[in-house]
Short mmCIF file of C-alpha atoms and ligand atoms in Angstrom, two decimals:
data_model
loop_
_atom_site.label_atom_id
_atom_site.label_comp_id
_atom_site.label_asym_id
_atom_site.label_seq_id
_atom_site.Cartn_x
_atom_site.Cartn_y
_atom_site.Cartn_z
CA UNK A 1 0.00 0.00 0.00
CA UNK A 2 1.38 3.37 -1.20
CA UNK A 3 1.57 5.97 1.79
CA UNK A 4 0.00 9.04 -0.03
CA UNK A 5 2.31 12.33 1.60
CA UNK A 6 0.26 14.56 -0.19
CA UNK A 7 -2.51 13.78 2.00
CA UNK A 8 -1.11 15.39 5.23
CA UNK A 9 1.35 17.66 2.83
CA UNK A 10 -0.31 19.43 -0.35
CA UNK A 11 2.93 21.46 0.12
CA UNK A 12 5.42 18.51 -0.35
CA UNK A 13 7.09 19.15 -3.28
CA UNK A 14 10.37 16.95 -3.25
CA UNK A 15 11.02 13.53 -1.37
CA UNK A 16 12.98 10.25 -1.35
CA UNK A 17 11.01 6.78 -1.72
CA UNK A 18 12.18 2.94 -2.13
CA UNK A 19 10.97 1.49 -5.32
CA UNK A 20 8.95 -1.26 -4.30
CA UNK A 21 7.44 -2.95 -7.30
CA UNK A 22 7.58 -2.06 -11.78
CA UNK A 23 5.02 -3.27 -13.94
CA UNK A 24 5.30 -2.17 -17.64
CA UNK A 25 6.28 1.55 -17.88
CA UNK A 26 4.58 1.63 -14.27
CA UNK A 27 6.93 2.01 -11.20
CA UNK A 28 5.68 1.78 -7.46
CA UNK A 29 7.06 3.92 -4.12
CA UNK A 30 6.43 2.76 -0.43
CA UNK A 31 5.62 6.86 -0.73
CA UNK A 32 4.69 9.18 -2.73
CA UNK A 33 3.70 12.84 -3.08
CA UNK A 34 2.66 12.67 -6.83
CA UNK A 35 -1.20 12.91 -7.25
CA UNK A 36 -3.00 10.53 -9.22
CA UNK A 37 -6.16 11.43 -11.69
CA UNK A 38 -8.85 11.49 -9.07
CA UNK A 39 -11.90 13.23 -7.94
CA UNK A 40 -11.65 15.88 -11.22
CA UNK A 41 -7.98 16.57 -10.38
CA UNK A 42 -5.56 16.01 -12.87
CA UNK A 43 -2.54 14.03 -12.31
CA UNK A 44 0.81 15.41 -11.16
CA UNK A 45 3.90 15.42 -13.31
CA UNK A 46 8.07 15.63 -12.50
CA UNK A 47 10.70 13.61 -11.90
CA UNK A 48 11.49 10.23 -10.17
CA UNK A 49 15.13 9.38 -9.95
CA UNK A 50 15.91 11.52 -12.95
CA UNK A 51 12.95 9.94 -15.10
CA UNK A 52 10.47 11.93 -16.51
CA UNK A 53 6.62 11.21 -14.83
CA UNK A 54 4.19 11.11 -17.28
CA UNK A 55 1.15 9.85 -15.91
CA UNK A 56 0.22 9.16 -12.22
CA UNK A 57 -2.81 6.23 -11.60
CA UNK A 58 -4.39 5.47 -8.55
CA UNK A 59 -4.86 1.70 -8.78
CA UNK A 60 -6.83 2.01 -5.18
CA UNK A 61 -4.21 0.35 -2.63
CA UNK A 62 -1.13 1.40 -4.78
CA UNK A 63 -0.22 4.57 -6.86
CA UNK A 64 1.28 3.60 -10.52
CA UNK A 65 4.01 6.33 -11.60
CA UNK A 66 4.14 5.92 -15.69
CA UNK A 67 7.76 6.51 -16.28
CA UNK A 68 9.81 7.80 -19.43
CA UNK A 69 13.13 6.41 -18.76
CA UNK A 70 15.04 4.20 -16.76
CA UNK A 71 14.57 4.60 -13.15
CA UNK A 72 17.25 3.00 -10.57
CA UNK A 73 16.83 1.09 -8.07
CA UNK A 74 17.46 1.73 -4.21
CA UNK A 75 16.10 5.32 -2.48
CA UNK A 76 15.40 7.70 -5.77
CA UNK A 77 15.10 11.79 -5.08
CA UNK A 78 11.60 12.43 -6.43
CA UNK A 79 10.62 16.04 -7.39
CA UNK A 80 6.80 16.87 -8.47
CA UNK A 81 6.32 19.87 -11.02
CA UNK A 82 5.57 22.61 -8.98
CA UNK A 83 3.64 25.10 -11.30
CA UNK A 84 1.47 22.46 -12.06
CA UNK A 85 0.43 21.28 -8.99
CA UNK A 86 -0.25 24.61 -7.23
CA UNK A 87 -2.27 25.47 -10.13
CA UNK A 88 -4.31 22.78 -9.25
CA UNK A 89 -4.53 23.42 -6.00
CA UNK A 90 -5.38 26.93 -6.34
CA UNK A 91 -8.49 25.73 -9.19
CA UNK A 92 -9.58 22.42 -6.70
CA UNK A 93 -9.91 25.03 -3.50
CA UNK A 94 -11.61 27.34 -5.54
CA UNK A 95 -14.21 24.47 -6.38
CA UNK A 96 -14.82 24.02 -2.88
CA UNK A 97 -15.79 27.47 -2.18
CA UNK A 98 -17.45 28.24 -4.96
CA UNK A 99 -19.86 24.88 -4.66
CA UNK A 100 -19.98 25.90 -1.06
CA UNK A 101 -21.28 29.62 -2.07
CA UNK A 102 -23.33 28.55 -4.75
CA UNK A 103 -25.54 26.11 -1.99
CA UNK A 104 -25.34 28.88 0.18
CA UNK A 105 -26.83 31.27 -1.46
CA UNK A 106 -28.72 29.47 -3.81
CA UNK A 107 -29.77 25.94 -2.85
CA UNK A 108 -27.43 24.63 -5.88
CA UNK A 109 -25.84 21.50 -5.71
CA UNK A 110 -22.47 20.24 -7.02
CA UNK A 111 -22.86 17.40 -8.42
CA UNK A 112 -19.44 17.32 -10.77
CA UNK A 113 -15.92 19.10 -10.86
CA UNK A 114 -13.73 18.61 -13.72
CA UNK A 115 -10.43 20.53 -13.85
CA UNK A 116 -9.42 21.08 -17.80
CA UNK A 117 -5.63 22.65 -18.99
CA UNK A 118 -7.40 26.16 -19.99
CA UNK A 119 -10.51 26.13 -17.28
CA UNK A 120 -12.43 24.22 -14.58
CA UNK A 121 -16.12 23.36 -14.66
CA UNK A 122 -18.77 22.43 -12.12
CA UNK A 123 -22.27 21.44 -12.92
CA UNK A 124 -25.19 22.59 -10.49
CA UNK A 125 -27.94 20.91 -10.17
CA UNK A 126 -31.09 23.00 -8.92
CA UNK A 127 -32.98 26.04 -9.94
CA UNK A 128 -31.65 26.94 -13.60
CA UNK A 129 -28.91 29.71 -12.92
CA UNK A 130 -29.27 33.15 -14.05
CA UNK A 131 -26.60 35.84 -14.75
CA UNK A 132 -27.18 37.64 -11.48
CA UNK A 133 -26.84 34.68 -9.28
CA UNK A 134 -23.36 33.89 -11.19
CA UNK A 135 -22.77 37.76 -10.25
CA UNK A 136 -23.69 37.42 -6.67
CA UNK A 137 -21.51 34.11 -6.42
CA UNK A 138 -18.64 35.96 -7.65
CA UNK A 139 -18.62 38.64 -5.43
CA UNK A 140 -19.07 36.62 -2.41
CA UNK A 141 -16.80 34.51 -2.98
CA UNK A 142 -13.49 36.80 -3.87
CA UNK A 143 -14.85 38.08 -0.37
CA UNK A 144 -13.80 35.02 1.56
CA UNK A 145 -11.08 35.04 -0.50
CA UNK A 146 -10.19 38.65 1.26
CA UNK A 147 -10.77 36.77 4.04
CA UNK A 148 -8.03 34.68 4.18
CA UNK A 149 -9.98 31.58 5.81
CA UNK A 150 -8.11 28.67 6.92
CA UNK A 151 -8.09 25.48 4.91
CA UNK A 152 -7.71 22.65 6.85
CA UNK A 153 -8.06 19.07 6.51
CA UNK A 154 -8.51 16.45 9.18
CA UNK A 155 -9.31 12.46 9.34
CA UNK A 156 -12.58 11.91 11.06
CA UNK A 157 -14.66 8.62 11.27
CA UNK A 158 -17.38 8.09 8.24
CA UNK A 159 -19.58 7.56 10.95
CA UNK A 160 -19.14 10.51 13.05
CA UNK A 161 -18.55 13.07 10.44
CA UNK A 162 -21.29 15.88 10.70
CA UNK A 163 -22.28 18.70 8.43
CA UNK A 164 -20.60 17.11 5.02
CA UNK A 165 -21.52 19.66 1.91
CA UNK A 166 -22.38 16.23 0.50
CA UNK A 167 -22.63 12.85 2.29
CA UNK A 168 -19.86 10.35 2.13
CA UNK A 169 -20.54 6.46 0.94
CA UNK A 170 -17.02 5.67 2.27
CA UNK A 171 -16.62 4.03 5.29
CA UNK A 172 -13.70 3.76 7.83
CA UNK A 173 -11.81 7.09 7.71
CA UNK A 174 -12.86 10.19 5.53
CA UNK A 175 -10.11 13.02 5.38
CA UNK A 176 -12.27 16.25 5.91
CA UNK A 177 -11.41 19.18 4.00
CA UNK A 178 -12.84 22.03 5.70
CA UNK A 179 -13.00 25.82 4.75
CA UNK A 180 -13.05 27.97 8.33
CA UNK A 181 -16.85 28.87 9.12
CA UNK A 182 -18.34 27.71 5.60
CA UNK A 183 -17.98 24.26 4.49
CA UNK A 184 -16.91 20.84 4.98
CA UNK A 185 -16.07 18.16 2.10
CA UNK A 186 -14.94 14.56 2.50
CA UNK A 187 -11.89 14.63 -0.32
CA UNK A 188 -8.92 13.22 -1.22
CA UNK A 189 -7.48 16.23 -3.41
CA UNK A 190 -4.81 18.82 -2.78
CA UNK A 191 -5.98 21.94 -1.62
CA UNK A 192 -4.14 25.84 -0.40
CA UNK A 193 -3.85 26.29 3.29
CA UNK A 194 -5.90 29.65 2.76
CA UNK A 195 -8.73 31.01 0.75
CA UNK A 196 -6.10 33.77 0.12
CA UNK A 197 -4.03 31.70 -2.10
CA UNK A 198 -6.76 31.13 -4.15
CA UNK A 199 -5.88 34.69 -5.29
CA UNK A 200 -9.31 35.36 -7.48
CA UNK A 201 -12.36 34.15 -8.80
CA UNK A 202 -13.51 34.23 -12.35
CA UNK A 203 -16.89 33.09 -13.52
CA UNK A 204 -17.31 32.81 -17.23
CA UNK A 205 -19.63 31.20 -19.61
CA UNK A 206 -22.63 28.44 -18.64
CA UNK A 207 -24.14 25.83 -20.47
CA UNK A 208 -27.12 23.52 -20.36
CA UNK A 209 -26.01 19.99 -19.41
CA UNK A 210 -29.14 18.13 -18.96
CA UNK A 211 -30.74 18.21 -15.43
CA UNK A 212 -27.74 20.92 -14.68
CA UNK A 213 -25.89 23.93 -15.67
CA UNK A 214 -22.42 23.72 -16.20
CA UNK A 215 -20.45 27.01 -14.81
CA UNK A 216 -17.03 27.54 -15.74
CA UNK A 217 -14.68 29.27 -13.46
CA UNK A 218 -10.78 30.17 -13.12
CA UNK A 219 -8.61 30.94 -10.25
CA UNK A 220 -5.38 32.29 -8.65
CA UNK A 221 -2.38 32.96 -12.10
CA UNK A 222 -5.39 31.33 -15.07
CA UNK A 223 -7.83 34.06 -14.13
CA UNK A 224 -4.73 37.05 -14.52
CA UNK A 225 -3.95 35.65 -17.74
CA UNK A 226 -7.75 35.19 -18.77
CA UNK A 227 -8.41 38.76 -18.11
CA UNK A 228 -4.89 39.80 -19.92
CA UNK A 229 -6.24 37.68 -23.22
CA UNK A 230 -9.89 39.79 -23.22
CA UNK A 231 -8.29 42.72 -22.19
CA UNK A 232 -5.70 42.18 -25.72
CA UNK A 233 -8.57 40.87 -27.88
CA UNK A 234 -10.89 43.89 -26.72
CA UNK A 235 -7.88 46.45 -27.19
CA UNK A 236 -7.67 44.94 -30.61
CA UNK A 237 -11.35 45.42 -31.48
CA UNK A 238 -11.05 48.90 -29.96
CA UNK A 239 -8.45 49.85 -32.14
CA UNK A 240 -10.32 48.87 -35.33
CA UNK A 241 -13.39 50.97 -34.18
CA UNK A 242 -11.23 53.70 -32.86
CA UNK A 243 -13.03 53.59 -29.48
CA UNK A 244 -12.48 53.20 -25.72
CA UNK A 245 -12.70 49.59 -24.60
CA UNK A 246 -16.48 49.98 -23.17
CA UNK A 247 -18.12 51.10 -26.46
CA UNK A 248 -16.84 48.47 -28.20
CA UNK A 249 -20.20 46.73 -28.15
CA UNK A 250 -22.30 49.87 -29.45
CA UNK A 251 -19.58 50.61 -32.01
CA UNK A 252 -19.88 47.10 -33.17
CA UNK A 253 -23.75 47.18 -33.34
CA UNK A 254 -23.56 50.25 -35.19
CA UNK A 255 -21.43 49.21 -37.71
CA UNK A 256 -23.44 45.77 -38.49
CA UNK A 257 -26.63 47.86 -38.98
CA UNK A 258 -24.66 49.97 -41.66
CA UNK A 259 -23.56 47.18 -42.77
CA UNK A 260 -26.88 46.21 -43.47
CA UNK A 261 -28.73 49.06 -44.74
CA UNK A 262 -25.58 49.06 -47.28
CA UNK A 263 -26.42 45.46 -48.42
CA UNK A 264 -29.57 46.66 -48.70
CA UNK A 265 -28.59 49.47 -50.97
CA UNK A 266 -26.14 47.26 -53.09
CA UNK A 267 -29.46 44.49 -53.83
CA UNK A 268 -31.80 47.79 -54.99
CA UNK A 269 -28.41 49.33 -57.59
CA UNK A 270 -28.14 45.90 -58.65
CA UNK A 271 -31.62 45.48 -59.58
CA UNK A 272 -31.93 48.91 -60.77
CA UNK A 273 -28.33 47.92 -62.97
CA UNK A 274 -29.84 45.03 -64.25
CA UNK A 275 -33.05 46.53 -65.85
CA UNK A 276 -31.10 49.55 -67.15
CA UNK A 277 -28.76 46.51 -68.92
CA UNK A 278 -31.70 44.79 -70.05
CA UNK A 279 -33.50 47.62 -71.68
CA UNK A 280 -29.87 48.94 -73.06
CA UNK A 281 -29.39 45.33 -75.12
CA UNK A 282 -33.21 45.00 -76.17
CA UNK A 283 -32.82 49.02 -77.91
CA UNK A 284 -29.67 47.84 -79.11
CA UNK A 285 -30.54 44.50 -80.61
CA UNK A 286 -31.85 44.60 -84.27
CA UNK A 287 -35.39 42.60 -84.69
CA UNK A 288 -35.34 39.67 -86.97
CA UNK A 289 -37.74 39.11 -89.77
CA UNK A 290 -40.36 37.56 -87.58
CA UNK A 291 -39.70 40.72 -85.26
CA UNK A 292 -38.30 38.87 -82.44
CA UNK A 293 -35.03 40.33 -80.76
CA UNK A 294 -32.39 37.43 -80.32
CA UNK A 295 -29.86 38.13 -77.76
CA UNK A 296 -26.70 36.59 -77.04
CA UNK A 297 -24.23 36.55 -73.50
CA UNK A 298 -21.30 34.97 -72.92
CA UNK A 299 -19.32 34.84 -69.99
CA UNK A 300 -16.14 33.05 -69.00
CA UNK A 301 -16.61 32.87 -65.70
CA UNK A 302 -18.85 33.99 -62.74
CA UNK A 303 -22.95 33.24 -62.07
CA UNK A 304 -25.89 32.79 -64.42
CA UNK A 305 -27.99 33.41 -61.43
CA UNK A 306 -26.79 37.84 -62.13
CA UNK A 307 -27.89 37.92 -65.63
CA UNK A 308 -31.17 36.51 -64.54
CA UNK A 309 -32.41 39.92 -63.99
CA UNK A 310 -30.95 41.14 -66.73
CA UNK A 311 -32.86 38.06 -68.97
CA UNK A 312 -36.33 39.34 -67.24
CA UNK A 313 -35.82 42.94 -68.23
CA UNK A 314 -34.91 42.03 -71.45
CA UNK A 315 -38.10 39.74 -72.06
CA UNK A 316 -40.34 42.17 -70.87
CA UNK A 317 -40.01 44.53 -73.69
CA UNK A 318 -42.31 41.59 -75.49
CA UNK A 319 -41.19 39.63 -78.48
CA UNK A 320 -37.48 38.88 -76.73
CA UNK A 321 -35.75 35.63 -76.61
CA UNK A 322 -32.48 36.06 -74.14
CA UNK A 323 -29.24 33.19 -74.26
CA UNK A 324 -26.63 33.03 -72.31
CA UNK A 325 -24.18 30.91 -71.90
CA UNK A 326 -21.28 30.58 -69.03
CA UNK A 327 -18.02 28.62 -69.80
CA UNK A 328 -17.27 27.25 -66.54
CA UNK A 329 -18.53 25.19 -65.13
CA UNK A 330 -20.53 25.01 -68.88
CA UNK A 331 -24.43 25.85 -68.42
CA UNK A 332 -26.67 28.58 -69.89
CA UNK A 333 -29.98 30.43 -68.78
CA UNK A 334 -32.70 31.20 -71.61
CA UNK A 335 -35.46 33.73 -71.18
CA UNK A 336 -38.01 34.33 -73.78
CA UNK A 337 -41.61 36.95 -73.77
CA UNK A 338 -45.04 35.16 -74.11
CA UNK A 339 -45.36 36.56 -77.75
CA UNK A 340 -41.79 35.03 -78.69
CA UNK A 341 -43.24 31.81 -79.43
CA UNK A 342 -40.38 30.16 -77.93
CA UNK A 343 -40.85 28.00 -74.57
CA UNK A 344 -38.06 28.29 -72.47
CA UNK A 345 -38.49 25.43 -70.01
CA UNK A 346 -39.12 22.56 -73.07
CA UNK A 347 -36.07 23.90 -75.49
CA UNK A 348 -33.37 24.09 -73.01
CA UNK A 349 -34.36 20.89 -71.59
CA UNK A 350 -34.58 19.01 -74.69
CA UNK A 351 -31.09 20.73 -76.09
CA UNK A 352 -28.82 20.46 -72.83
CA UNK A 353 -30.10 16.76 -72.48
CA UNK A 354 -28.87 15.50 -76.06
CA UNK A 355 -25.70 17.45 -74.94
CA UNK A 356 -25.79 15.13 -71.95
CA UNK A 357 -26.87 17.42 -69.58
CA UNK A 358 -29.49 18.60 -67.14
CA UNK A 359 -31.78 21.39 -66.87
CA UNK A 360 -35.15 22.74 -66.91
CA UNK A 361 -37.50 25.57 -65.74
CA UNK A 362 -40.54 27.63 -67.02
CA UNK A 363 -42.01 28.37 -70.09
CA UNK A 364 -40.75 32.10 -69.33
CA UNK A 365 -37.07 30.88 -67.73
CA UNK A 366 -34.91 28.13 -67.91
CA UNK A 367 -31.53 27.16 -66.97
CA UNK A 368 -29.26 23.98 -67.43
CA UNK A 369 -25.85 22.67 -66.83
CA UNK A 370 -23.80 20.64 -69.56
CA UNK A 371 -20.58 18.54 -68.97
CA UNK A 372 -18.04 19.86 -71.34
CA UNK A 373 -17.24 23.27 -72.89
CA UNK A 374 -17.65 21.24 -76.74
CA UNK A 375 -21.30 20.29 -75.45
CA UNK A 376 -21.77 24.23 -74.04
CA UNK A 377 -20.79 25.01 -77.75
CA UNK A 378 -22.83 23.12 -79.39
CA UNK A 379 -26.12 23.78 -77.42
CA UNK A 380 -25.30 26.54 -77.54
CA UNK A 381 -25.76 26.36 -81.43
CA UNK A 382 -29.38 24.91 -80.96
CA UNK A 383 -30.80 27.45 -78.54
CA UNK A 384 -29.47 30.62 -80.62
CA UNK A 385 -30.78 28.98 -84.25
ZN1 ZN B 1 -11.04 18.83 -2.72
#
């Protein structure tokens, strides 16, 4: 059975142990301070006997150190990575207040922790929660934080324990993590000796999880360098608008409504271009003997779907029959007026399909897509003759 230091020492940071068993990459210690994945908190990482600790697993009775290298045998000098650990300590004891405050306050239960790389998360169970609860939470709880409360932990019987935040199932022992005049939790985790050294509290974003919200929340050094991200990506955004920081928001809502009324404008000139166009090539297009006006586009590129318009206005003058014809990918759009004799929808079905193609439409308008340029040529060809 591993003796776990870190439960009597969160502050342990380098130690000697006796390897005592190796299975795989795994290696054993009659003691250890690393922490293993448990209860939401990540494992610790560092060093045992100069080998690089990778993963840590709590197998129950023992504690399985994955190793990257050779480790000797005899007493080894372990060393855990600092940074990391009081990182996690700082995010776990901030969990415990802040699940304490929320029930407080609010009658909302914990009922998961999970402790990411960027943030930590805890999902409440309860009444759904509301932006001014999450603002209420936060204030109260950078208050204790003022306060500088005591942590402590102590081992008290399962069956004697009183005033849990949530009941234990474990019998025998429980190690009691309490937080001076507001709450007591049966965990295993590492925690700070102080609400101080939790340093801050930062609620950001919820989200619907089922039966419960999930809040996330950072603490201590990842809320500083939270707020210094924003605060860059909001001086950023400032910049652009030329504005202080705080009217970023209005300056952004102004600019998507012009924005809009200029779309607006754009889809009214380009209507207005395309019947100017379409009356333009109608004056400009010579009638035929049976007084119909035959006209011809070709484009290289681009969309049919802008010379539709320009097709419409074009038919409208009356006796107007309106090709065109777009290289790639090869298709063309045919308009034609009632009194042009000519039914859109049948002839540029039945010419783009012996071209191997598909298409159809309306007596009026009529559109198809054919596989090569030769075929574009030659139905081309049909449609105009
Ligand atoms: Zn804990």
């Amino acid at each position: 059975m591993t003796n776990r230091l870190y439960y009597t020492d969160s502050y342990l940071r380098d130690f000697t142990a006796r390897v005592v068993g190796r299975a795989d990459e795994l290696v054993y210690l009659d003691r250890t301070a690393f922490y293993p994945t448990s209860g939401g908190q990540p494992f610790d990482t560092g060093s045992i006997g100069g080998a690089a600790v990778i993963e840590v697993v709590d197998e129950g009775e023992r504690i399985g150190h994955r190793v990257a290298g050779a480790v000797p045998d005899g007493p080894v000098d372990c060393a855990i990575d600092w940074a990391r650990r009081y990182d996690h300590m700082q995010q776990h004891t901030g969990q415990h207040l802040l699940s304490a405050v929320f029930e407080e306050a609010f009658g909302l239960r914990t009922v998961s922790f999970h402790l990411g790389a960027e943030s930590a998360t805890i999902d409440l169970e309860g009444a759904p929660v509301e932006p001014r609860m999450l603002v209420e939470v936060e204030r109260r709880a950078n208050e204790i934080i003022y306060e500088n409360r005591p942590v402590g932990v102590r081992f008290e019987s399962a069956a004697e324990a009183q005033g849990l935040r949530k009941a234990s199932d474990r019998e025998g022992t429980l190690r009691v993590v309490s937080i001076d005049g507001l709450d007591r939790s049966a965990c295993g985790g590492t925690h700070v000796r102080t609400t101080g050294e939790i340093g801050v509290v930062l609620l950001r974003k919820t989200e619907k999880i089922r039966q419960a919200t999930r809040v996330e929340f950072l603490c201590g050094a990842r809320a500083v360098r939270r707020a210094r991200a924003d605060f860059e990506a909001l001086s950023k955004s400032a910049q652009l608008f030329s504005a202080a920081l705080d009217e970023v928001p209005a300056s952004a809502a102004a600019l998507l409504e012009t924005s809009r009324a200029g779309e607006k404008t754009a889809r009214k000139l380009a209507l207005d271009l395309a019947a100017y166009r379409g009356r333009e090539l109608y004056a400009e297009t010579p009638p035929g003997a049976d007084g119909v006006r035959r006209a011809v586009q070709r484009l290289d590129r681009g969309n049919l779907e802008e010379l539709r318009a320009v097709a419409q206005n074009f038919t409208a003058q009356g006796k107007g029959v309106f090709v065109a014809a777009l290289a790639d990918p090869p298709s063309v759009l045919m308009a034609t007026s009632a009194d042009s004799g000519v039914d859109a929808g049948q002839v540029v079905k039945a010419v783009v399909a012996a071209a191997g193609g598909r298409g159809g439409g309306n007596a009026r308008m009529a559109q198809g897509s054919v596989p090569a340029a030769e075929a574009l040529a030659a139905a081309l060809e049909r449609l105009t003759s």
